[in-house]
């Protein structure tokens, strides 16, 4: 006995239109992107950037499990980046220790700021994270010991700056981080967070300490963002505060939404596709972000479940066709 | 005779004001262990406020709430109250709509802390044992309430009567000593009312849970042992369910003669 809601049927009808458009879109994307890709080392760097942002976007998914949306993910990446840069340059920490400690630092700051902020819910919480996203990086930019406006330069690079090794390192890092996050979501903790997002009153009536779980989610998400930010800073060899501002936060949210907010693999698919589209359209110059925006709008209108929901909608279409045949 | 059972829930001079509005005025009442206690009253009498005060959603202006004879839960938070063994349902009955019936009940088991976070994350033996226990308890509850056949339906797709029953099932999964039902009959047809009352009675008789029912539908009197009636935040009657039918004051409040000012 399975019912199909009106909403689901609407989605399917819309995605039907999208599927007709899909081949043209792919063709357009390939025409613009592929010439840029051929024979350029630059693509290794692009993929490393994408992988770092992918980890952050998956972290955002953990926060979203509890029904929150956060504009501070990029800022937590920045905390990780600054933390690692300072530890390596000023205190001569080994790179691996710096990455982990910087991530823990980001998580601690996230939880400490979360204690007052997580009293709020939904859009109101979201607004406080926006404040965090702008403010925390500004703190680093205003002191000379953290490099001021120009940031921290000449950080000893990961693996001596060899891009190929770095790419493999980032792939391994992303796989490990995403596997850990997968486990986090698919055990009791994840289910509890989903329950809180559906009704915090009911969850409380069952003995769930809502604030504890939300802080846990924020802390874990910030930890992974911190790892991504720290690793990227050590790969890049420099940290500039402005890179971790609101633009990065918005990109991470875009990756998350375009990929699909209801699937675990949404942020992963989203960051891969949108990242490649954005970097691949560099030949368009300052118009490049518009192509990403076109993708965002198309997905928002035609595929509300995000790119990761394509297999699901196709399966729904096939089931629909089957049941029509039977009837 | 009246004091052979110990008192499970007791309020002393419970008062709640919203600004100048007194919604609960020095209410003293007690629920004994093992009984079904009805809290009746017309709309706006303060029944739901009483619920929210006991479960910690609202803080009382003054007065005390004593649980199990010894514990003062006046200022406890909702999740702390739940962990002490007070399960509740909601009047508007919010469900985990995207979860199936089984998942809803299962979630209620998750939420009761059995394993620590690292144990859960690392999938230790203790966590797996807990998980099996939870699955078994869920199965028992489904069987107890005859819901096994609908266990894979999403909660939001259920008919209203079943949604209400699911609310009860979920509260049951918390393994409460005291189960507080907020208008369990609200919006039900006669058949569903009959069915639900039977289920509530069965829970009390077979599992031995004490139950506090808030309701304005007088049909709950059929299963209640003791009844408290409130109107405008004040207690107007306290006694057995047989006595309440003949009480002049209650009849006046319910069936007219009362002057609403």
PDB file of N, CA, C and O in Angstrom, chain A residues 1-3 8 179-181 183-196 198-213 216 224, chain B residues 78-79 82-83 86-88 90 94-99 104 107-115 117 120-123 127 130-131 134 150 153 157 170 174:
ATOM      1  N   UNK A   1       0.847  -1.194   0.000  1.00  0.00           N
ATOM      2  CA  UNK A   1       0.000   0.000   0.000  1.00  0.00           C
ATOM      3  C   UNK A   1       0.885   1.248   0.000  1.00  0.00           C
ATOM      4  O   UNK A   1       1.426   1.626   1.024  1.00  0.00           O
ATOM      5  N   UNK A   2       1.077   1.820  -1.169  1.00  0.00           N
ATOM      6  CA  UNK A   2       1.939   3.004  -1.219  1.00  0.00           C
ATOM      7  C   UNK A   2       1.203   4.136  -1.894  1.00  0.00           C
ATOM      8  O   UNK A   2       0.686   3.987  -3.003  1.00  0.00           O
ATOM      9  N   UNK A   3       1.152   5.274  -1.224  1.00  0.00           N
ATOM     10  CA  UNK A   3       0.470   6.415  -1.802  1.00  0.00           C
ATOM     11  C   UNK A   3       1.475   7.360  -2.413  1.00  0.00           C
ATOM     12  O   UNK A   3       2.565   7.517  -1.913  1.00  0.00           O
ATOM     13  N   UNK A   8       4.724  14.880  -5.104  1.00  0.00           N
ATOM     14  CA  UNK A   8       5.634  14.002  -5.832  1.00  0.00           C
ATOM     15  C   UNK A   8       5.251  13.942  -7.305  1.00  0.00           C
ATOM     16  O   UNK A   8       6.114  13.966  -8.183  1.00  0.00           O
ATOM     17  N   UNK A 179      33.143   9.526   3.938  1.00  0.00           N
ATOM     18  CA  UNK A 179      32.755   8.241   4.536  1.00  0.00           C
ATOM     19  C   UNK A 179      32.378   8.444   6.001  1.00  0.00           C
ATOM     20  O   UNK A 179      31.378   7.904   6.474  1.00  0.00           O
ATOM     21  N   UNK A 180      33.177   9.235   6.725  1.00  0.00           N
ATOM     22  CA  UNK A 180      32.864   9.495   8.136  1.00  0.00           C
ATOM     23  C   UNK A 180      31.516  10.204   8.268  1.00  0.00           C
ATOM     24  O   UNK A 180      30.705   9.885   9.136  1.00  0.00           O
ATOM     25  N   UNK A 181      31.284  11.172   7.373  1.00  0.00           N
ATOM     26  CA  UNK A 181      30.020  11.910   7.443  1.00  0.00           C
ATOM     27  C   UNK A 181      28.851  11.006   7.083  1.00  0.00           C
ATOM     28  O   UNK A 181      27.763  11.134   7.631  1.00  0.00           O
ATOM     29  N   UNK A 183      28.658   7.845   7.743  1.00  0.00           N
ATOM     30  CA  UNK A 183      28.389   7.067   8.955  1.00  0.00           C
ATOM     31  C   UNK A 183      27.620   7.918   9.974  1.00  0.00           C
ATOM     32  O   UNK A 183      26.674   7.458  10.604  1.00  0.00           O
ATOM     33  N   UNK A 184      28.042   9.178  10.088  1.00  0.00           N
ATOM     34  CA  UNK A 184      27.396  10.087  11.041  1.00  0.00           C
ATOM     35  C   UNK A 184      25.913  10.236  10.729  1.00  0.00           C
ATOM     36  O   UNK A 184      25.073  10.234  11.615  1.00  0.00           O
ATOM     37  N   UNK A 185      25.620  10.331   9.419  1.00  0.00           N
ATOM     38  CA  UNK A 185      24.212  10.539   9.047  1.00  0.00           C
ATOM     39  C   UNK A 185      23.392   9.266   9.161  1.00  0.00           C
ATOM     40  O   UNK A 185      22.208   9.306   9.478  1.00  0.00           O
ATOM     41  N   UNK A 186      24.019   8.120   8.889  1.00  0.00           N
ATOM     42  CA  UNK A 186      23.242   6.886   8.811  1.00  0.00           C
ATOM     43  C   UNK A 186      23.310   6.060  10.089  1.00  0.00           C
ATOM     44  O   UNK A 186      23.296   4.846  10.046  1.00  0.00           O
ATOM     45  N   UNK A 187      23.432   6.712  11.214  1.00  0.00           N
ATOM     46  CA  UNK A 187      23.269   5.996  12.478  1.00  0.00           C
ATOM     47  C   UNK A 187      22.255   6.782  13.296  1.00  0.00           C
ATOM     48  O   UNK A 187      21.634   7.715  12.812  1.00  0.00           O
ATOM     49  N   UNK A 188      22.093   6.401  14.538  1.00  0.00           N
ATOM     50  CA  UNK A 188      21.092   7.033  15.384  1.00  0.00           C
ATOM     51  C   UNK A 188      21.216   8.544  15.431  1.00  0.00           C
ATOM     52  O   UNK A 188      20.228   9.255  15.488  1.00  0.00           O
ATOM     53  N   UNK A 189      22.461   9.036  15.401  1.00  0.00           N
ATOM     54  CA  UNK A 189      22.664  10.481  15.522  1.00  0.00           C
ATOM     55  C   UNK A 189      21.975  11.199  14.373  1.00  0.00           C
ATOM     56  O   UNK A 189      21.233  12.165  14.571  1.00  0.00           O
ATOM     57  N   UNK A 190      22.210  10.692  13.150  1.00  0.00           N
ATOM     58  CA  UNK A 190      21.595  11.307  11.980  1.00  0.00           C
ATOM     59  C   UNK A 190      20.079  11.266  12.054  1.00  0.00           C
ATOM     60  O   UNK A 190      19.401  12.247  11.759  1.00  0.00           O
ATOM     61  N   UNK A 191      19.555  10.112  12.472  1.00  0.00           N
ATOM     62  CA  UNK A 191      18.102   9.979  12.581  1.00  0.00           C
ATOM     63  C   UNK A 191      17.541  10.941  13.609  1.00  0.00           C
ATOM     64  O   UNK A 191      16.474  11.518  13.411  1.00  0.00           O
ATOM     65  N   UNK A 192      18.266  11.096  14.717  1.00  0.00           N
ATOM     66  CA  UNK A 192      17.817  12.023  15.751  1.00  0.00           C
ATOM     67  C   UNK A 192      17.760  13.443  15.199  1.00  0.00           C
ATOM     68  O   UNK A 192      16.794  14.172  15.429  1.00  0.00           O
ATOM     69  N   UNK A 193      18.798  13.815  14.436  1.00  0.00           N
ATOM     70  CA  UNK A 193      18.816  15.160  13.852  1.00  0.00           C
ATOM     71  C   UNK A 193      17.650  15.344  12.898  1.00  0.00           C
ATOM     72  O   UNK A 193      16.990  16.389  12.890  1.00  0.00           O
ATOM     73  N   UNK A 194      17.370  14.317  12.077  1.00  0.00           N
ATOM     74  CA  UNK A 194      16.239  14.409  11.153  1.00  0.00           C
ATOM     75  C   UNK A 194      14.937  14.563  11.926  1.00  0.00           C
ATOM     76  O   UNK A 194      14.041  15.298  11.518  1.00  0.00           O
ATOM     77  N   UNK A 195      14.834  13.835  13.050  1.00  0.00           N
ATOM     78  CA  UNK A 195      13.625  13.931  13.873  1.00  0.00           C
ATOM     79  C   UNK A 195      13.477  15.347  14.415  1.00  0.00           C
ATOM     80  O   UNK A 195      12.387  15.929  14.378  1.00  0.00           O
ATOM     81  N   UNK A 196      14.592  15.936  14.876  1.00  0.00           N
ATOM     82  CA  UNK A 196      14.534  17.303  15.406  1.00  0.00           C
ATOM     83  C   UNK A 196      14.058  18.262  14.331  1.00  0.00           C
ATOM     84  O   UNK A 196      13.243  19.151  14.578  1.00  0.00           O
ATOM     85  N   UNK A 198      12.112  17.708  11.908  1.00  0.00           N
ATOM     86  CA  UNK A 198      10.682  17.562  11.585  1.00  0.00           C
ATOM     87  C   UNK A 198       9.798  18.112  12.697  1.00  0.00           C
ATOM     88  O   UNK A 198       8.760  18.691  12.429  1.00  0.00           O
ATOM     89  N   UNK A 199      10.168  17.893  13.938  1.00  0.00           N
ATOM     90  CA  UNK A 199       9.414  18.488  15.041  1.00  0.00           C
ATOM     91  C   UNK A 199      10.253  18.460  16.309  1.00  0.00           C
ATOM     92  O   UNK A 199      10.433  17.417  16.919  1.00  0.00           O
ATOM     93  N   UNK A 200      10.737  19.647  16.682  1.00  0.00           N
ATOM     94  CA  UNK A 200      11.606  19.673  17.864  1.00  0.00           C
ATOM     95  C   UNK A 200      10.803  19.433  19.135  1.00  0.00           C
ATOM     96  O   UNK A 200      11.321  18.919  20.115  1.00  0.00           O
ATOM     97  N   UNK A 201       9.490  19.766  19.101  1.00  0.00           N
ATOM     98  CA  UNK A 201       8.652  19.530  20.283  1.00  0.00           C
ATOM     99  C   UNK A 201       8.546  18.038  20.571  1.00  0.00           C
ATOM    100  O   UNK A 201       8.720  17.596  21.700  1.00  0.00           O
ATOM    101  N   UNK A 202       8.235  17.281  19.514  1.00  0.00           N
ATOM    102  CA  UNK A 202       8.079  15.846  19.703  1.00  0.00           C
ATOM    103  C   UNK A 202       9.400  15.228  20.144  1.00  0.00           C
ATOM    104  O   UNK A 202       9.441  14.400  21.052  1.00  0.00           O
ATOM    105  N   UNK A 203      10.473  15.669  19.495  1.00  0.00           N
ATOM    106  CA  UNK A 203      11.778  15.125  19.857  1.00  0.00           C
ATOM    107  C   UNK A 203      12.049  15.355  21.343  1.00  0.00           C
ATOM    108  O   UNK A 203      12.498  14.457  22.048  1.00  0.00           O
ATOM    109  N   UNK A 204      11.746  16.558  21.825  1.00  0.00           N
ATOM    110  CA  UNK A 204      11.963  16.848  23.241  1.00  0.00           C
ATOM    111  C   UNK A 204      11.084  15.965  24.119  1.00  0.00           C
ATOM    112  O   UNK A 204      11.513  15.498  25.178  1.00  0.00           O
ATOM    113  N   UNK A 205       9.851  15.701  23.641  1.00  0.00           N
ATOM    114  CA  UNK A 205       8.945  14.874  24.440  1.00  0.00           C
ATOM    115  C   UNK A 205       9.424  13.437  24.521  1.00  0.00           C
ATOM    116  O   UNK A 205       8.885  12.639  25.263  1.00  0.00           O
ATOM    117  N   UNK A 206      10.420  13.104  23.721  1.00  0.00           N
ATOM    118  CA  UNK A 206      10.973  11.753  23.783  1.00  0.00           C
ATOM    119  C   UNK A 206      12.326  11.739  24.468  1.00  0.00           C
ATOM    120  O   UNK A 206      13.056  10.757  24.392  1.00  0.00           O
ATOM    121  N   UNK A 207      12.698  12.834  25.051  1.00  0.00           N
ATOM    122  CA  UNK A 207      13.941  12.847  25.811  1.00  0.00           C
ATOM    123  C   UNK A 207      15.158  13.281  25.017  1.00  0.00           C
ATOM    124  O   UNK A 207      16.286  13.019  25.422  1.00  0.00           O
ATOM    125  N   UNK A 208      14.949  13.935  23.887  1.00  0.00           N
ATOM    126  CA  UNK A 208      16.105  14.403  23.124  1.00  0.00           C
ATOM    127  C   UNK A 208      16.494  15.799  23.574  1.00  0.00           C
ATOM    128  O   UNK A 208      15.659  16.698  23.626  1.00  0.00           O
ATOM    129  N   UNK A 209      17.756  15.966  23.892  1.00  0.00           N
ATOM    130  CA  UNK A 209      18.268  17.281  24.226  1.00  0.00           C
ATOM    131  C   UNK A 209      18.572  17.991  22.904  1.00  0.00           C
ATOM    132  O   UNK A 209      19.615  17.786  22.296  1.00  0.00           O
ATOM    133  N   UNK A 210      17.619  18.807  22.475  1.00  0.00           N
ATOM    134  CA  UNK A 210      17.711  19.387  21.134  1.00  0.00           C
ATOM    135  C   UNK A 210      18.982  20.199  20.950  1.00  0.00           C
ATOM    136  O   UNK A 210      19.685  20.058  19.961  1.00  0.00           O
ATOM    137  N   UNK A 211      19.284  21.053  21.932  1.00  0.00           N
ATOM    138  CA  UNK A 211      20.436  21.954  21.757  1.00  0.00           C
ATOM    139  C   UNK A 211      21.739  21.179  21.690  1.00  0.00           C
ATOM    140  O   UNK A 211      22.639  21.519  20.930  1.00  0.00           O
ATOM    141  N   UNK A 212      21.826  20.121  22.496  1.00  0.00           N
ATOM    142  CA  UNK A 212      23.048  19.322  22.461  1.00  0.00           C
ATOM    143  C   UNK A 212      23.269  18.753  21.066  1.00  0.00           C
ATOM    144  O   UNK A 212      24.365  18.832  20.509  1.00  0.00           O
ATOM    145  N   UNK A 213      22.203  18.173  20.493  1.00  0.00           N
ATOM    146  CA  UNK A 213      22.364  17.545  19.181  1.00  0.00           C
ATOM    147  C   UNK A 213      22.653  18.580  18.097  1.00  0.00           C
ATOM    148  O   UNK A 213      23.425  18.330  17.178  1.00  0.00           O
ATOM    149  N   UNK A 216      26.184  19.529  18.427  1.00  0.00           N
ATOM    150  CA  UNK A 216      27.017  18.428  17.931  1.00  0.00           C
ATOM    151  C   UNK A 216      27.127  18.502  16.413  1.00  0.00           C
ATOM    152  O   UNK A 216      28.226  18.405  15.848  1.00  0.00           O
ATOM    153  N   UNK A 224      34.886  19.270   9.849  1.00  0.00           N
ATOM    154  CA  UNK A 224      35.227  18.862   8.479  1.00  0.00           C
ATOM    155  C   UNK A 224      35.537  20.065   7.600  1.00  0.00           C
ATOM    156  O   UNK A 224      36.436  20.007   6.761  1.00  0.00           O
TER     157      UNK A 224
ATOM    158  N   UNK B  78      11.911  20.058  28.890  1.00  0.00           N
ATOM    159  CA  UNK B  78      11.077  19.004  28.298  1.00  0.00           C
ATOM    160  C   UNK B  78      11.785  17.650  28.174  1.00  0.00           C
ATOM    161  O   UNK B  78      11.206  16.628  28.498  1.00  0.00           O
ATOM    162  N   UNK B  79      13.053  17.670  27.698  1.00  0.00           N
ATOM    163  CA  UNK B  79      13.699  16.369  27.487  1.00  0.00           C
ATOM    164  C   UNK B  79      14.021  15.675  28.804  1.00  0.00           C
ATOM    165  O   UNK B  79      14.045  14.457  28.885  1.00  0.00           O
ATOM    166  N   UNK B  82      10.869  14.031  29.988  1.00  0.00           N
ATOM    167  CA  UNK B  82      10.628  12.817  29.208  1.00  0.00           C
ATOM    168  C   UNK B  82      11.493  11.667  29.716  1.00  0.00           C
ATOM    169  O   UNK B  82      11.053  10.533  29.827  1.00  0.00           O
ATOM    170  N   UNK B  83      12.747  11.976  30.042  1.00  0.00           N
ATOM    171  CA  UNK B  83      13.647  10.917  30.492  1.00  0.00           C
ATOM    172  C   UNK B  83      13.262  10.365  31.852  1.00  0.00           C
ATOM    173  O   UNK B  83      13.626   9.252  32.202  1.00  0.00           O
ATOM    174  N   UNK B  86       7.827  10.493  31.771  1.00  0.00           N
ATOM    175  CA  UNK B  86       6.531  11.070  31.417  1.00  0.00           C
ATOM    176  C   UNK B  86       6.461  11.181  29.901  1.00  0.00           C
ATOM    177  O   UNK B  86       7.170  11.964  29.287  1.00  0.00           O
ATOM    178  N   UNK B  87       5.626  10.351  29.295  1.00  0.00           N
ATOM    179  CA  UNK B  87       5.442  10.413  27.847  1.00  0.00           C
ATOM    180  C   UNK B  87       4.246  11.284  27.547  1.00  0.00           C
ATOM    181  O   UNK B  87       3.357  11.420  28.377  1.00  0.00           O
ATOM    182  N   UNK B  88       4.223  11.909  26.384  1.00  0.00           N
ATOM    183  CA  UNK B  88       3.077  12.753  26.077  1.00  0.00           C
ATOM    184  C   UNK B  88       2.731  12.703  24.586  1.00  0.00           C
ATOM    185  O   UNK B  88       3.563  12.385  23.749  1.00  0.00           O
ATOM    186  N   UNK B  90       0.487  15.160  21.566  1.00  0.00           N
ATOM    187  CA  UNK B  90       0.191  16.572  21.345  1.00  0.00           C
ATOM    188  C   UNK B  90      -1.204  16.727  20.765  1.00  0.00           C
ATOM    189  O   UNK B  90      -1.689  15.871  20.042  1.00  0.00           O
ATOM    190  N   UNK B  94       1.822  16.657  16.024  1.00  0.00           N
ATOM    191  CA  UNK B  94       2.886  16.690  15.020  1.00  0.00           C
ATOM    192  C   UNK B  94       3.582  15.338  14.952  1.00  0.00           C
ATOM    193  O   UNK B  94       3.900  14.752  15.976  1.00  0.00           O
ATOM    194  N   UNK B  95       3.772  14.835  13.736  1.00  0.00           N
ATOM    195  CA  UNK B  95       4.445  13.552  13.550  1.00  0.00           C
ATOM    196  C   UNK B  95       5.711  13.776  12.756  1.00  0.00           C
ATOM    197  O   UNK B  95       5.914  14.829  12.171  1.00  0.00           O
ATOM    198  N   UNK B  96       6.580  12.772  12.749  1.00  0.00           N
ATOM    199  CA  UNK B  96       7.707  12.816  11.826  1.00  0.00           C
ATOM    200  C   UNK B  96       7.167  12.370  10.471  1.00  0.00           C
ATOM    201  O   UNK B  96       7.222  11.198  10.111  1.00  0.00           O
ATOM    202  N   UNK B  97       6.605  13.320   9.715  1.00  0.00           N
ATOM    203  CA  UNK B  97       5.826  12.994   8.525  1.00  0.00           C
ATOM    204  C   UNK B  97       6.578  12.221   7.462  1.00  0.00           C
ATOM    205  O   UNK B  97       6.006  11.408   6.750  1.00  0.00           O
ATOM    206  N   UNK B  98       7.886  12.462   7.349  1.00  0.00           N
ATOM    207  CA  UNK B  98       8.654  11.795   6.297  1.00  0.00           C
ATOM    208  C   UNK B  98       9.106  10.396   6.706  1.00  0.00           C
ATOM    209  O   UNK B  98       9.626   9.650   5.893  1.00  0.00           O
ATOM    210  N   UNK B  99       8.932  10.068   7.996  1.00  0.00           N
ATOM    211  CA  UNK B  99       9.293   8.720   8.445  1.00  0.00           C
ATOM    212  C   UNK B  99       8.075   7.808   8.273  1.00  0.00           C
ATOM    213  O   UNK B  99       6.937   8.257   8.339  1.00  0.00           O
ATOM    214  N   UNK B 104       8.842   6.024  12.823  1.00  0.00           N
ATOM    215  CA  UNK B 104       8.393   6.953  13.855  1.00  0.00           C
ATOM    216  C   UNK B 104       8.569   6.351  15.240  1.00  0.00           C
ATOM    217  O   UNK B 104       9.085   6.994  16.149  1.00  0.00           O
ATOM    218  N   UNK B 107      12.217   5.791  15.968  1.00  0.00           N
ATOM    219  CA  UNK B 107      12.892   7.048  16.316  1.00  0.00           C
ATOM    220  C   UNK B 107      12.717   7.340  17.799  1.00  0.00           C
ATOM    221  O   UNK B 107      13.646   7.768  18.466  1.00  0.00           O
ATOM    222  N   UNK B 108      11.513   7.067  18.304  1.00  0.00           N
ATOM    223  CA  UNK B 108      11.265   7.328  19.719  1.00  0.00           C
ATOM    224  C   UNK B 108      12.186   6.491  20.592  1.00  0.00           C
ATOM    225  O   UNK B 108      12.554   6.893  21.693  1.00  0.00           O
ATOM    226  N   UNK B 109      12.581   5.336  20.099  1.00  0.00           N
ATOM    227  CA  UNK B 109      13.503   4.504  20.873  1.00  0.00           C
ATOM    228  C   UNK B 109      14.921   5.039  20.778  1.00  0.00           C
ATOM    229  O   UNK B 109      15.673   5.025  21.752  1.00  0.00           O
ATOM    230  N   UNK B 110      15.278   5.499  19.565  1.00  0.00           N
ATOM    231  CA  UNK B 110      16.611   6.082  19.372  1.00  0.00           C
ATOM    232  C   UNK B 110      16.837   7.193  20.373  1.00  0.00           C
ATOM    233  O   UNK B 110      17.898   7.381  20.907  1.00  0.00           O
ATOM    234  N   UNK B 111      15.740   7.965  20.514  1.00  0.00           N
ATOM    235  CA  UNK B 111      15.901   9.238  21.174  1.00  0.00           C
ATOM    236  C   UNK B 111      16.155   9.052  22.659  1.00  0.00           C
ATOM    237  O   UNK B 111      16.724   9.877  23.316  1.00  0.00           O
ATOM    238  N   UNK B 112      15.707   7.929  23.168  1.00  0.00           N
ATOM    239  CA  UNK B 112      16.013   7.629  24.559  1.00  0.00           C
ATOM    240  C   UNK B 112      17.469   7.182  24.595  1.00  0.00           C
ATOM    241  O   UNK B 112      17.843   6.270  23.894  1.00  0.00           O
ATOM    242  N   UNK B 113      18.298   7.840  25.372  1.00  0.00           N
ATOM    243  CA  UNK B 113      19.718   7.538  25.258  1.00  0.00           C
ATOM    244  C   UNK B 113      20.084   6.163  25.843  1.00  0.00           C
ATOM    245  O   UNK B 113      19.910   5.941  27.023  1.00  0.00           O
ATOM    246  N   UNK B 114      20.503   5.273  24.981  1.00  0.00           N
ATOM    247  CA  UNK B 114      21.002   3.978  25.440  1.00  0.00           C
ATOM    248  C   UNK B 114      22.520   3.944  25.355  1.00  0.00           C
ATOM    249  O   UNK B 114      23.217   3.612  26.287  1.00  0.00           O
ATOM    250  N   UNK B 115      23.030   4.300  24.178  1.00  0.00           N
ATOM    251  CA  UNK B 115      24.465   4.234  23.953  1.00  0.00           C
ATOM    252  C   UNK B 115      25.028   5.642  23.889  1.00  0.00           C
ATOM    253  O   UNK B 115      24.325   6.579  23.552  1.00  0.00           O
ATOM    254  N   UNK B 117      27.516   8.620  22.293  1.00  0.00           N
ATOM    255  CA  UNK B 117      27.747   9.009  20.902  1.00  0.00           C
ATOM    256  C   UNK B 117      28.906   8.222  20.269  1.00  0.00           C
ATOM    257  O   UNK B 117      28.753   7.708  19.166  1.00  0.00           O
ATOM    258  N   UNK B 120      27.790   4.783  19.311  1.00  0.00           N
ATOM    259  CA  UNK B 120      26.936   4.776  18.131  1.00  0.00           C
ATOM    260  C   UNK B 120      27.780   4.922  16.883  1.00  0.00           C
ATOM    261  O   UNK B 120      27.642   4.181  15.915  1.00  0.00           O
ATOM    262  N   UNK B 121      28.709   5.872  16.922  1.00  0.00           N
ATOM    263  CA  UNK B 121      29.498   6.179  15.727  1.00  0.00           C
ATOM    264  C   UNK B 121      30.380   4.999  15.328  1.00  0.00           C
ATOM    265  O   UNK B 121      30.537   4.690  14.165  1.00  0.00           O
ATOM    266  N   UNK B 122      30.938   4.315  16.328  1.00  0.00           N
ATOM    267  CA  UNK B 122      31.865   3.222  16.030  1.00  0.00           C
ATOM    268  C   UNK B 122      31.156   1.882  15.890  1.00  0.00           C
ATOM    269  O   UNK B 122      31.797   0.865  15.669  1.00  0.00           O
ATOM    270  N   UNK B 123      29.811   1.897  16.018  1.00  0.00           N
ATOM    271  CA  UNK B 123      29.037   0.679  15.813  1.00  0.00           C
ATOM    272  C   UNK B 123      29.521  -0.459  16.718  1.00  0.00           C
ATOM    273  O   UNK B 123      29.791  -1.563  16.270  1.00  0.00           O
ATOM    274  N   UNK B 127      25.967  -0.977  21.037  1.00  0.00           N
ATOM    275  CA  UNK B 127      25.048  -0.225  20.188  1.00  0.00           C
ATOM    276  C   UNK B 127      24.202  -1.160  19.341  1.00  0.00           C
ATOM    277  O   UNK B 127      22.998  -0.989  19.212  1.00  0.00           O
ATOM    278  N   UNK B 130      21.568  -2.696  21.462  1.00  0.00           N
ATOM    279  CA  UNK B 130      20.510  -1.709  21.691  1.00  0.00           C
ATOM    280  C   UNK B 130      19.583  -1.610  20.497  1.00  0.00           C
ATOM    281  O   UNK B 130      18.370  -1.522  20.631  1.00  0.00           O
ATOM    282  N   UNK B 131      20.216  -1.622  19.326  1.00  0.00           N
ATOM    283  CA  UNK B 131      19.458  -1.485  18.077  1.00  0.00           C
ATOM    284  C   UNK B 131      18.478  -2.649  17.935  1.00  0.00           C
ATOM    285  O   UNK B 131      17.327  -2.465  17.572  1.00  0.00           O
ATOM    286  N   UNK B 134      15.675  -2.225  20.359  1.00  0.00           N
ATOM    287  CA  UNK B 134      14.745  -1.187  19.892  1.00  0.00           C
ATOM    288  C   UNK B 134      13.833  -1.753  18.820  1.00  0.00           C
ATOM    289  O   UNK B 134      12.628  -1.502  18.814  1.00  0.00           O
ATOM    290  N   UNK B 150       0.252  -1.579   8.765  1.00  0.00           N
ATOM    291  CA  UNK B 150       0.509  -0.274   8.132  1.00  0.00           C
ATOM    292  C   UNK B 150       1.897   0.237   8.457  1.00  0.00           C
ATOM    293  O   UNK B 150       2.186   1.413   8.315  1.00  0.00           O
ATOM    294  N   UNK B 153       3.821   2.510   5.835  1.00  0.00           N
ATOM    295  CA  UNK B 153       3.194   3.705   5.269  1.00  0.00           C
ATOM    296  C   UNK B 153       3.819   4.940   5.891  1.00  0.00           C
ATOM    297  O   UNK B 153       4.109   4.961   7.091  1.00  0.00           O
ATOM    298  N   UNK B 157       0.847  10.110   5.219  1.00  0.00           N
ATOM    299  CA  UNK B 157      -0.161   9.548   4.318  1.00  0.00           C
ATOM    300  C   UNK B 157      -1.258   8.800   5.067  1.00  0.00           C
ATOM    301  O   UNK B 157      -2.192   8.310   4.460  1.00  0.00           O
ATOM    302  N   UNK B 170       3.974   6.288  19.655  1.00  0.00           N
ATOM    303  CA  UNK B 170       5.301   6.881  19.786  1.00  0.00           C
ATOM    304  C   UNK B 170       5.579   7.271  21.226  1.00  0.00           C
ATOM    305  O   UNK B 170       6.686   7.090  21.724  1.00  0.00           O
ATOM    306  N   UNK B 174       8.599   5.519  24.478  1.00  0.00           N
ATOM    307  CA  UNK B 174       9.512   6.142  25.437  1.00  0.00           C
ATOM    308  C   UNK B 174       9.514   5.347  26.755  1.00  0.00           C
ATOM    309  O   UNK B 174      10.302   5.619  27.637  1.00  0.00           O
TER     310      UNK B 174
END
